[in-house]
Short mmCIF file of C-alpha atoms in Angstrom, two decimals:
data_model
loop_
_atom_site.label_atom_id
_atom_site.label_comp_id
_atom_site.label_asym_id
_atom_site.label_seq_id
_atom_site.Cartn_x
_atom_site.Cartn_y
_atom_site.Cartn_z
CA MET A 1 -0.10 0.21 -0.53
CA LEU A 2 1.24 3.32 -1.15
CA LEU A 3 0.51 6.06 1.33
CA PRO A 4 0.10 9.58 -0.25
CA ASP A 5 3.41 11.67 -0.89
CA HIS A 6 2.14 14.80 0.72
CA LYS A 7 0.06 15.49 3.78
CA THR A 8 -1.80 18.65 3.52
CA LYS A 9 -5.83 17.43 2.21
CA ILE A 10 -7.24 18.72 -0.75
CA VAL A 11 -10.76 19.64 -0.60
CA CYS A 12 -12.44 19.96 -4.60
CA THR A 13 -14.97 21.43 -5.53
CA ILE A 14 -17.71 19.10 -7.94
CA GLY A 15 -19.37 20.91 -11.07
CA PRO A 16 -19.32 20.78 -14.91
CA SER A 17 -15.62 20.51 -15.28
CA SER A 18 -15.24 17.54 -12.99
CA GLU A 19 -18.32 15.17 -12.20
CA SER A 20 -17.32 12.90 -14.72
CA LYS A 21 -16.54 9.24 -13.51
CA PRO A 22 -12.67 9.28 -15.84
CA VAL A 23 -12.18 12.90 -14.12
CA LEU A 24 -12.81 11.89 -11.04
CA GLN A 25 -11.05 8.94 -11.23
CA LYS A 26 -8.07 10.88 -12.21
CA MET A 27 -8.55 13.55 -9.57
CA MET A 28 -8.50 11.13 -6.53
CA GLN A 29 -5.33 9.30 -7.62
CA SER A 30 -3.81 12.79 -7.90
CA GLY A 31 -4.38 13.42 -4.24
CA MET A 32 -8.04 15.32 -4.11
CA ASN A 33 -9.44 14.17 -0.62
CA VAL A 34 -12.79 15.69 0.23
CA ALA A 35 -15.10 16.34 -2.80
CA ARG A 36 -17.41 19.63 -1.77
CA LEU A 37 -20.96 20.48 -3.13
CA ASN A 38 -21.87 23.52 -3.32
CA LEU A 39 -25.87 23.89 -2.75
CA ALA A 40 -25.44 27.78 -4.22
CA HIS A 41 -25.40 25.72 -7.88
CA GLY A 42 -27.83 22.88 -9.54
CA ASP A 43 -30.74 21.25 -8.30
CA PHE A 44 -30.35 17.91 -5.52
CA ASP A 45 -30.95 16.15 -8.18
CA GLU A 46 -28.04 17.14 -10.13
CA HIS A 47 -25.74 16.72 -6.39
CA ARG A 48 -27.68 13.33 -6.09
CA ARG A 49 -25.64 11.86 -9.37
CA ARG A 50 -22.61 13.56 -8.14
CA ILE A 51 -22.61 12.15 -4.60
CA ARG A 52 -23.09 8.72 -5.95
CA THR A 53 -20.09 8.87 -8.77
CA ILE A 54 -18.07 9.76 -6.30
CA ARG A 55 -18.74 6.88 -4.23
CA SER A 56 -19.12 4.76 -6.51
CA VAL A 57 -15.34 5.95 -7.75
CA ALA A 58 -13.93 6.06 -4.34
CA GLU A 59 -15.22 2.29 -3.55
CA GLU A 60 -13.00 1.46 -7.38
CA LEU A 61 -9.89 2.72 -5.97
CA LYS A 62 -10.30 2.07 -2.37
CA VAL A 63 -9.76 4.90 -1.60
CA PRO A 64 -10.86 7.34 1.74
CA ILE A 65 -12.92 10.37 -0.23
CA ALA A 66 -15.82 12.74 2.17
CA ILE A 67 -18.02 14.47 0.75
CA LEU A 68 -19.09 17.60 1.58
CA LEU A 69 -21.71 19.78 1.34
CA ASP A 70 -22.06 23.25 1.29
CA LEU A 71 -25.06 25.22 2.51
CA PRO A 72 -25.41 28.55 0.97
CA GLY A 73 -27.31 29.80 3.54
CA PRO A 74 -28.84 34.02 3.76
CA LYS A 75 -26.78 35.44 0.99
CA ILE A 76 -27.72 38.09 -1.27
CA ARG A 77 -27.22 36.69 -4.92
CA ILE A 78 -27.43 37.12 -8.27
CA GLY A 79 -30.08 35.59 -10.24
CA ARG A 80 -30.10 33.11 -13.31
CA LEU A 81 -28.55 35.57 -16.88
CA PRO A 82 -30.11 34.85 -19.80
CA ARG A 83 -26.40 35.24 -21.38
CA GLU A 84 -23.77 34.26 -19.67
CA PRO A 85 -20.77 35.73 -18.29
CA ILE A 86 -21.79 39.40 -19.53
CA MET A 87 -18.61 42.22 -19.14
CA LEU A 88 -19.51 45.28 -16.89
CA LYS A 89 -17.85 47.95 -18.22
CA PRO A 90 -16.48 51.30 -15.65
CA GLY A 91 -19.03 53.72 -16.65
CA ASP A 92 -21.96 51.35 -17.65
CA MET A 93 -25.40 51.86 -16.29
CA VAL A 94 -27.29 48.54 -15.30
CA THR A 95 -29.86 48.25 -13.19
CA LEU A 96 -30.45 45.57 -10.07
CA THR A 97 -34.44 44.06 -10.06
CA THR A 98 -36.05 42.14 -7.94
CA GLY A 99 -39.01 41.66 -10.26
CA ALA A 100 -39.73 39.38 -13.18
CA SER A 101 -36.41 37.80 -15.41
CA THR A 102 -35.92 39.66 -18.60
CA ASP A 103 -33.15 39.48 -21.15
CA GLU A 104 -33.20 43.55 -21.67
CA PRO A 105 -29.54 44.37 -21.99
CA GLY A 106 -27.86 46.22 -18.62
CA VAL A 107 -31.06 44.82 -16.20
CA ILE A 108 -29.39 41.51 -13.91
CA PRO A 109 -32.01 39.79 -10.86
CA VAL A 110 -31.34 39.78 -7.72
CA ASP A 111 -32.38 36.55 -5.80
CA PHE A 112 -33.46 38.27 -2.35
CA GLU A 113 -36.89 40.08 -2.47
CA GLU A 114 -36.31 42.53 0.48
CA PHE A 115 -33.10 43.62 -1.93
CA PRO A 116 -33.82 47.22 -1.91
CA SER A 117 -34.79 47.68 1.33
CA LEU A 118 -31.52 47.39 2.34
CA VAL A 119 -29.57 49.99 -0.44
CA SER A 120 -29.91 53.37 -1.02
CA GLU A 121 -28.37 56.52 -2.68
CA ASN A 122 -24.81 56.03 -3.42
CA SER A 123 -24.84 52.63 -1.20
CA THR A 124 -22.05 51.28 -3.01
CA ILE A 125 -22.70 47.26 -4.07
CA TYR A 126 -20.08 44.51 -4.25
CA LEU A 127 -20.53 41.79 -6.46
CA ALA A 128 -18.24 38.44 -7.17
CA ASP A 129 -16.04 38.43 -4.27
CA GLY A 130 -15.90 42.27 -4.85
CA PHE A 131 -13.90 42.24 -7.83
CA ILE A 132 -17.44 44.70 -9.52
CA GLN A 133 -17.91 47.51 -7.71
CA LEU A 134 -21.18 49.42 -8.73
CA ARG A 135 -22.24 52.65 -6.76
CA VAL A 136 -26.35 53.53 -7.04
CA GLN A 137 -27.95 56.61 -8.62
CA ARG A 138 -31.21 56.07 -7.90
CA MET A 139 -34.43 54.12 -6.04
CA ILE A 140 -36.57 52.00 -8.42
CA PRO A 141 -39.58 50.31 -6.79
CA ASP A 142 -38.23 46.84 -7.36
CA GLY A 143 -34.38 47.28 -7.31
CA ALA A 144 -31.39 49.92 -7.86
CA VAL A 145 -29.82 51.73 -11.15
CA CYS A 146 -26.10 51.65 -10.78
CA ILE A 147 -23.25 52.91 -12.52
CA VAL A 148 -20.14 50.25 -12.65
CA VAL A 149 -17.42 51.96 -10.79
CA ILE A 150 -14.80 48.52 -10.76
CA GLY A 151 -16.23 46.42 -13.85
CA GLY A 152 -15.45 42.75 -14.50
CA LEU A 153 -17.18 39.27 -16.00
CA LEU A 154 -20.17 38.42 -13.61
CA SER A 155 -21.96 35.27 -14.35
CA SER A 156 -25.44 33.58 -12.58
CA HIS A 157 -25.36 33.08 -8.77
CA LYS A 158 -22.74 35.03 -7.95
CA GLY A 159 -23.10 37.05 -4.49
CA MET A 160 -23.31 40.15 -3.67
CA ASN A 161 -22.30 42.14 -0.37
CA LEU A 162 -23.71 45.87 0.67
CA LEU A 163 -21.63 47.06 3.10
CA GLY A 164 -23.28 48.25 6.61
CA ALA A 165 -26.21 46.14 6.01
CA SER A 166 -27.69 43.79 8.36
CA LEU A 167 -29.79 40.75 6.97
CA ALA A 168 -32.40 39.95 9.30
CA VAL A 169 -32.74 36.27 9.34
CA GLU A 170 -31.73 33.22 10.51
CA THR A 171 -28.70 31.73 9.43
CA LEU A 172 -30.13 28.80 8.46
CA THR A 173 -32.41 29.50 6.59
CA GLU A 174 -35.90 27.84 4.53
CA ARG A 175 -32.98 26.21 1.43
CA ASP A 176 -30.42 25.56 4.27
CA ARG A 177 -32.75 23.23 6.17
CA GLU A 178 -33.85 21.11 2.47
CA GLY A 179 -30.33 20.76 2.26
CA LEU A 180 -29.59 19.49 5.24
CA ALA A 181 -32.51 17.12 4.64
CA PHE A 182 -30.84 16.56 1.45
CA GLY A 183 -27.41 15.43 2.82
CA ILE A 184 -28.11 13.17 5.73
CA ALA A 185 -30.70 10.66 2.98
CA GLU A 186 -27.80 11.23 1.15
CA GLY A 187 -24.78 9.78 3.99
CA VAL A 188 -22.36 12.84 3.03
CA ASP A 189 -19.63 13.14 5.61
CA ALA A 190 -19.99 17.06 6.62
CA PHE A 191 -22.00 20.13 6.56
CA SER A 192 -20.30 23.58 6.02
CA VAL A 193 -22.58 26.24 7.59
CA SER A 194 -22.50 29.88 5.91
CA PHE A 195 -22.37 32.78 6.94
CA ILE A 196 -21.57 32.15 10.99
CA ARG A 197 -22.24 34.75 13.68
CA ARG A 198 -21.75 32.97 16.66
CA ALA A 199 -21.59 29.42 18.75
CA GLU A 200 -25.33 29.81 18.73
CA ASP A 201 -25.13 29.73 14.87
CA VAL A 202 -23.70 26.73 14.45
CA ARG A 203 -25.83 25.30 17.81
CA GLN A 204 -28.57 25.99 15.67
CA ALA A 205 -27.03 24.18 12.66
CA ARG A 206 -26.38 21.13 14.33
CA GLU A 207 -29.82 20.82 16.59
CA TYR A 208 -31.48 20.94 13.67
CA ALA A 209 -29.78 18.27 12.01
CA GLU A 210 -29.54 15.98 14.82
CA SER A 211 -33.35 15.93 14.87
CA LEU A 212 -32.74 14.34 11.47
CA ALA A 213 -30.14 11.77 12.22
CA PRO A 214 -27.43 11.70 14.95
CA CYS A 215 -23.29 12.95 15.17
CA VAL A 216 -23.82 15.70 12.05
CA ARG A 217 -20.61 16.93 11.08
CA ILE A 218 -20.83 20.82 11.05
CA ILE A 219 -18.36 23.18 9.69
CA ALA A 220 -18.31 27.05 10.18
CA LYS A 221 -17.39 29.07 7.80
CA ILE A 222 -15.49 32.29 8.99
CA GLU A 223 -16.34 35.13 6.31
CA ARG A 224 -18.22 37.56 8.31
CA ARG A 225 -17.04 40.39 10.66
CA GLU A 226 -18.91 38.89 14.07
CA ALA A 227 -17.38 35.38 12.97
CA VAL A 228 -14.31 36.74 13.20
CA GLU A 229 -14.83 38.32 16.49
CA ASN A 230 -16.16 35.66 17.67
CA VAL A 231 -14.46 32.89 16.24
CA ASP A 232 -13.22 30.60 20.14
CA GLU A 233 -17.08 30.28 20.86
CA ILE A 234 -17.68 29.12 17.02
CA LEU A 235 -14.64 26.66 17.47
CA ALA A 236 -15.64 25.38 20.56
CA GLU A 237 -18.44 24.16 18.97
CA ALA A 238 -17.88 23.68 15.61
CA ASP A 239 -16.55 20.67 14.18
CA GLY A 240 -14.02 22.28 11.70
CA VAL A 241 -14.03 26.14 10.24
CA MET A 242 -13.48 26.72 7.14
CA ILE A 243 -11.59 30.42 6.13
CA ALA A 244 -13.98 31.75 3.08
CA ARG A 245 -11.88 34.50 1.79
CA GLY A 246 -14.20 35.94 -0.59
CA ASP A 247 -16.90 37.72 1.44
CA LEU A 248 -14.42 37.63 4.41
CA GLY A 249 -12.26 40.17 2.61
CA VAL A 250 -15.11 42.03 1.76
CA GLN A 251 -16.22 42.45 4.88
CA ILE A 252 -13.33 42.96 6.97
CA PRO A 253 -10.30 45.85 4.85
CA ILE A 254 -8.65 43.66 2.34
CA GLU A 255 -5.09 44.05 4.08
CA GLU A 256 -6.00 42.52 6.81
CA VAL A 257 -7.66 39.25 5.62
CA PRO A 258 -3.79 37.58 6.10
CA VAL A 259 -3.16 38.14 9.62
CA VAL A 260 -6.88 36.91 10.52
CA GLN A 261 -5.76 33.66 8.39
CA LYS A 262 -2.68 33.43 10.19
CA ARG A 263 -4.74 33.65 14.07
CA ILE A 264 -7.83 31.47 12.62
CA ILE A 265 -5.72 28.89 11.25
CA HIS A 266 -3.85 28.93 14.69
CA GLN A 267 -6.57 29.14 17.10
CA ALA A 268 -8.34 26.10 15.33
CA ASN A 269 -4.93 24.18 15.81
CA ILE A 270 -4.83 24.75 19.38
CA SER A 271 -8.35 23.34 19.35
CA GLY A 272 -7.76 20.32 17.28
CA ARG A 273 -10.55 21.30 15.35
CA PRO A 274 -9.75 20.86 11.08
CA VAL A 275 -9.52 23.91 9.52
CA ILE A 276 -9.94 24.48 5.88
CA THR A 277 -8.67 27.28 3.58
CA ALA A 278 -10.67 28.68 0.84
CA THR A 279 -10.58 30.72 -2.15
CA GLN A 280 -8.73 32.09 -4.68
CA MET A 281 -5.86 29.32 -4.09
CA LEU A 282 -5.14 28.71 -7.93
CA GLU A 283 -7.60 30.88 -9.08
CA SER A 284 -6.15 31.35 -12.87
CA MET A 285 -5.81 28.04 -13.39
CA THR A 286 -9.60 28.06 -13.95
CA GLU A 287 -8.39 29.38 -17.50
CA HIS A 288 -4.53 28.92 -17.34
CA ILE A 289 -2.32 25.43 -17.71
CA ARG A 290 0.00 27.23 -14.54
CA PRO A 291 -0.73 29.29 -11.65
CA THR A 292 0.70 32.55 -10.91
CA ARG A 293 3.84 32.90 -8.17
CA ALA A 294 1.42 34.48 -5.81
CA GLU A 295 -0.58 32.40 -6.54
CA VAL A 296 1.84 29.04 -5.48
CA THR A 297 3.05 31.59 -2.71
CA ASP A 298 -0.07 31.88 -1.45
CA VAL A 299 -1.08 28.22 -0.83
CA ALA A 300 2.59 26.93 0.22
CA ASN A 301 2.42 29.97 2.98
CA ALA A 302 -1.20 28.90 4.73
CA ILE A 303 0.64 25.53 4.67
CA LEU A 304 3.83 27.10 6.73
CA ASP A 305 0.75 28.76 8.88
CA GLY A 306 -0.82 24.96 10.04
CA THR A 307 -4.03 25.04 7.52
CA ASP A 308 -5.14 21.07 7.87
CA ALA A 309 -6.75 21.06 3.73
CA VAL A 310 -6.80 23.86 1.17
CA MET A 311 -9.50 23.77 -1.34
CA LEU A 312 -10.33 24.52 -4.90
CA SER A 313 -13.42 26.15 -6.09
CA GLY A 314 -14.13 27.43 -9.98
CA GLU A 315 -10.81 25.63 -10.50
CA THR A 316 -11.95 22.26 -9.82
CA ALA A 317 -15.89 23.22 -10.76
CA ILE A 318 -16.18 24.74 -14.02
CA GLY A 319 -11.74 25.52 -14.78
CA SER A 320 -10.85 24.03 -17.58
CA PHE A 321 -7.87 22.10 -16.05
CA PRO A 322 -9.07 19.98 -12.50
CA VAL A 323 -6.50 17.54 -12.79
CA GLU A 324 -3.89 19.84 -13.16
CA THR A 325 -4.84 22.07 -10.64
CA VAL A 326 -5.36 18.89 -8.31
CA GLN A 327 -1.64 17.98 -9.28
CA MET A 328 -0.48 21.41 -9.14
CA MET A 329 -2.09 21.85 -4.98
CA ALA A 330 0.08 18.06 -4.34
CA GLY A 331 2.81 19.32 -5.27
CA ILE A 332 2.98 22.98 -3.81
CA ALA A 333 1.86 20.60 -0.43
CA ARG A 334 5.02 18.46 -0.75
CA THR A 335 7.40 20.74 -1.45
CA THR A 336 6.19 22.98 1.02
CA GLU A 337 5.79 20.11 3.75
CA GLU A 338 9.34 19.03 3.10
CA GLN A 339 10.64 22.61 4.31
CA ARG A 340 8.67 22.79 7.51
CA ARG A 341 10.56 22.26 10.39
CA ALA A 342 13.11 24.60 8.83
CA LEU A 343 10.65 27.34 8.16
CA ALA A 344 8.71 27.52 11.19
CA GLY A 345 8.77 29.93 13.65
CA GLY A 346 8.31 30.25 16.95
CA GLY A 347 4.18 30.45 16.56
CA THR A 348 3.55 27.07 16.59
CA CYS A 349 0.98 24.82 18.09
CA GLU A 350 3.89 22.57 19.29
CA GLU A 351 5.39 26.07 21.30
CA TYR A 352 1.82 26.97 22.32
CA PHE A 353 1.67 23.75 24.64
CA ARG A 354 5.49 23.37 25.24
CA ARG A 355 6.60 26.90 26.43
CA GLY A 356 3.13 29.40 26.00
CA ARG A 357 -0.19 30.21 27.22
CA GLY A 358 -1.16 26.30 26.91
CA ARG A 359 1.26 25.02 29.56
CA ALA A 360 -0.93 25.97 31.97
CA GLY A 361 -4.62 23.63 32.40
CA MET A 362 -3.39 21.32 30.21
CA ALA A 363 -5.50 18.33 29.45
CA VAL A 364 -4.27 14.69 29.48
CA GLY A 365 -4.53 14.25 26.15
CA ASP A 366 -2.77 17.08 25.16
CA VAL A 367 0.22 16.26 27.62
CA VAL A 368 -0.09 12.24 25.70
CA SER A 369 -0.36 13.99 22.02
CA LEU A 370 2.32 16.01 23.13
CA ASN A 371 4.90 13.35 23.86
CA VAL A 372 3.71 11.54 20.26
CA ILE A 373 6.16 14.05 18.97
CA GLU A 374 8.90 14.12 21.29
CA ALA A 375 9.43 10.57 21.03
CA ARG A 376 8.76 9.94 17.28
CA ASP A 377 11.22 12.96 16.56
CA ALA A 378 13.69 11.36 19.50
CA LEU A 379 13.19 7.35 17.50
CA ARG A 380 12.79 8.81 14.37
CA ILE A 381 9.32 6.70 13.89
CA GLN A 382 8.38 6.90 11.14
CA TYR A 383 4.23 5.56 11.70
CA ILE A 384 1.77 6.81 15.00
CA ILE A 385 -1.25 3.92 15.36
CA THR A 386 -4.29 5.24 16.84
CA PRO A 387 -7.13 3.24 16.93
CA THR A 388 -10.19 5.98 18.06
CA ARG A 389 -14.26 6.02 18.49
CA THR A 390 -14.16 9.61 17.12
CA GLY A 391 -11.78 10.52 15.96
CA SER A 392 -9.93 12.88 18.73
CA THR A 393 -6.55 11.00 19.15
CA PRO A 394 -5.41 11.55 15.53
CA ARG A 395 -6.89 15.36 15.46
CA ARG A 396 -4.66 15.57 18.83
CA ILE A 397 -1.42 14.62 16.98
CA SER A 398 -2.33 16.00 14.08
CA ARG A 399 -2.56 20.10 14.84
CA PHE A 400 1.50 19.22 15.94
CA LYS A 401 2.07 19.00 12.22
CA PRO A 402 4.27 15.47 12.77
CA GLU A 403 6.66 14.48 10.00
CA GLY A 404 5.27 10.55 10.16
CA TRP A 405 1.77 9.77 9.55
CA ILE A 406 -0.55 9.28 11.78
CA LEU A 407 -2.96 5.74 10.80
CA SER A 408 -6.05 6.08 12.41
CA PHE A 409 -8.34 2.77 13.10
CA SER A 410 -11.87 3.16 13.52
CA ARG A 411 -15.05 0.86 13.61
CA ASN A 412 -17.27 3.44 12.54
CA PHE A 413 -17.71 4.30 9.58
CA ARG A 414 -17.58 7.83 9.75
CA THR A 415 -15.69 8.81 12.19
CA PRO A 416 -12.11 7.88 9.22
CA GLN A 417 -14.83 9.40 6.76
CA PHE A 418 -14.04 13.11 8.79
CA LEU A 419 -10.53 12.42 9.53
CA SER A 420 -10.18 12.93 5.58
CA PHE A 421 -10.09 16.63 6.83
CA SER A 422 -6.91 16.58 8.87
CA TYR A 423 -3.57 17.23 8.16
CA GLY A 424 -1.00 14.10 7.85
CA VAL A 425 -3.86 11.44 8.82
CA GLN A 426 -4.34 8.19 6.61
CA PRO A 427 -7.82 7.42 7.73
CA PHE A 428 -9.15 3.42 8.09
CA PHE A 429 -11.92 1.66 8.48
CA ILE A 430 -12.08 -1.70 10.16
CA GLN A 431 -15.12 -3.69 9.61
CA SER A 432 -14.64 -5.81 12.48
CA GLU A 433 -15.81 -7.41 15.38
CA ARG A 434 -12.62 -9.42 16.78
CA GLU A 435 -12.12 -8.81 20.94
CA ASP A 436 -7.98 -7.85 19.82
CA TRP A 437 -8.57 -5.65 16.80
CA HIS A 438 -5.53 -4.18 17.93
CA GLU A 439 -3.82 -7.35 15.98
CA GLU A 440 -6.04 -7.29 13.26
CA ILE A 441 -4.83 -3.73 13.14
CA MET A 442 -0.89 -4.70 13.22
CA GLU A 443 -1.70 -7.76 11.32
CA PHE A 444 -3.31 -5.45 8.43
CA LEU A 445 -0.46 -3.06 8.34
CA LYS A 446 2.01 -5.96 7.31
CA ALA A 447 -0.11 -7.90 4.98
CA SER A 448 -0.07 -3.88 3.00
CA ASP A 449 3.85 -4.06 3.65
CA VAL A 450 3.25 -0.49 5.53
CA ILE A 451 5.50 -1.81 8.18
CA ALA A 452 8.03 -4.68 8.91
CA PRO A 453 9.78 -6.55 11.63
CA GLY A 454 12.24 -4.93 13.02
CA ASP A 455 10.03 -1.40 12.48
CA ARG A 456 9.22 1.15 15.83
CA VAL A 457 5.48 2.64 15.77
CA LEU A 458 3.68 4.49 18.16
CA PHE A 459 0.66 3.35 19.30
CA THR A 460 -1.20 5.97 21.23
CA GLU A 461 -5.47 6.03 22.08
CA GLY A 462 -7.92 6.27 24.82
CA VAL A 463 -7.43 3.50 27.40
CA SER A 464 -9.28 4.17 30.65
CA PRO A 465 -12.76 2.63 31.64
CA GLY A 466 -15.45 5.26 31.11
CA GLU A 467 -12.76 8.21 30.30
CA ALA A 468 -13.22 10.05 26.72
CA GLY A 469 -9.91 11.35 25.35
CA THR A 470 -5.62 9.91 25.00
CA ASP A 471 -4.07 9.15 27.30
CA SER A 472 -1.85 6.03 27.18
CA LEU A 473 1.41 5.82 24.70
CA THR A 474 3.13 2.66 23.83
CA ILE A 475 6.23 2.07 21.78
CA LEU A 476 5.83 -0.81 19.67
CA THR A 477 8.70 -2.98 17.98
CA VAL A 478 7.31 -4.97 15.05
CA GLU A 479 7.41 -8.84 15.64
#
């Protein structure tokens, strides 16, 4: 059995460019770990077909691929354009309207009935992650007439940001509830919830989801100013976070985004929550075979910051080179990870617990997982083996970004699927009821030529009766 040549997980958005079986096969073989389906585009039947194709290909290739369903949330979006994309040029006059759709030039539909009440004369409107900027010239009954200040290409369903406008709606919309019900019925592995503001938003999403099924994984998208301010409480409630830099870069000054990204990644690492860095990572590969140098540097810096996963959006959903983009992302990850220790500064999660504020009040699991890293480095042990029920043990170790692989085994199918989001974790599902399943794990690894007699491995898990968490560490020599 060959393990991947990189440990950073790659999330790929699946769309028209990547939904076919042959393309999905190549993307999985190139390094894709998570398939993201964006409910802001397409209908349930379309996504159902994609889910089943993804599952079928993953089963054929015998690779663990998680499916992430992205709920659109209460976002104002452009409606369906009769012809797309359209080019908006500075000085053009356009009409944004919630009225009946029309193919009249310069009329842009808006999928949000309350839109006219949220803007006024001289308001600034941002479209498509802020790349297009409009200024309201005058109001009309069902919308606004605007002048294009900064132009660009606009496609259907692109997002709209209105600075200073407060949407008086719940974070979890009716469409989101339908999406949760659909995803649970289709067995997806996690849901990302858009426009989270506080921990209560996560709780509401979880309560609704768990009224339909137990143990639903919720990833909070950090894309609002309020979410940045409340990120600690959100991390305590969510199963993971996504730094959605598109809307975030409009909600806060764009020059603050790199610092906010670093801080959120560090806080997520400390909390033991997987963190995804998203939006425009290799954007130019939507149309070109190679990324820009700045994009490559952006991906590398996110990895050095400690992100668990990097995400591709339009690059794989509608781009011309979905497979090549995954290959490029994997190559950047591999090269950057080789230099992680040499380039890491003093702000790592490991330093936080060894000599920083995390030293006070450490839990048993923190102490044990830190000693796992110490033992691995001192003895140059290649594999850390973590039998787990919930995934807590491998995630505690993953946050320290070890050089060796974390081989995680669980008899709960949902646990290894969600571990596909965690750095350096290779998850396995063990379908066994044997009492000596630890011995079965070792037999599996020997039969797969991962370990051989004489090798040393680290074995760590929670063993105390009635206790949850990592509390044991054993160094074994393979017989």
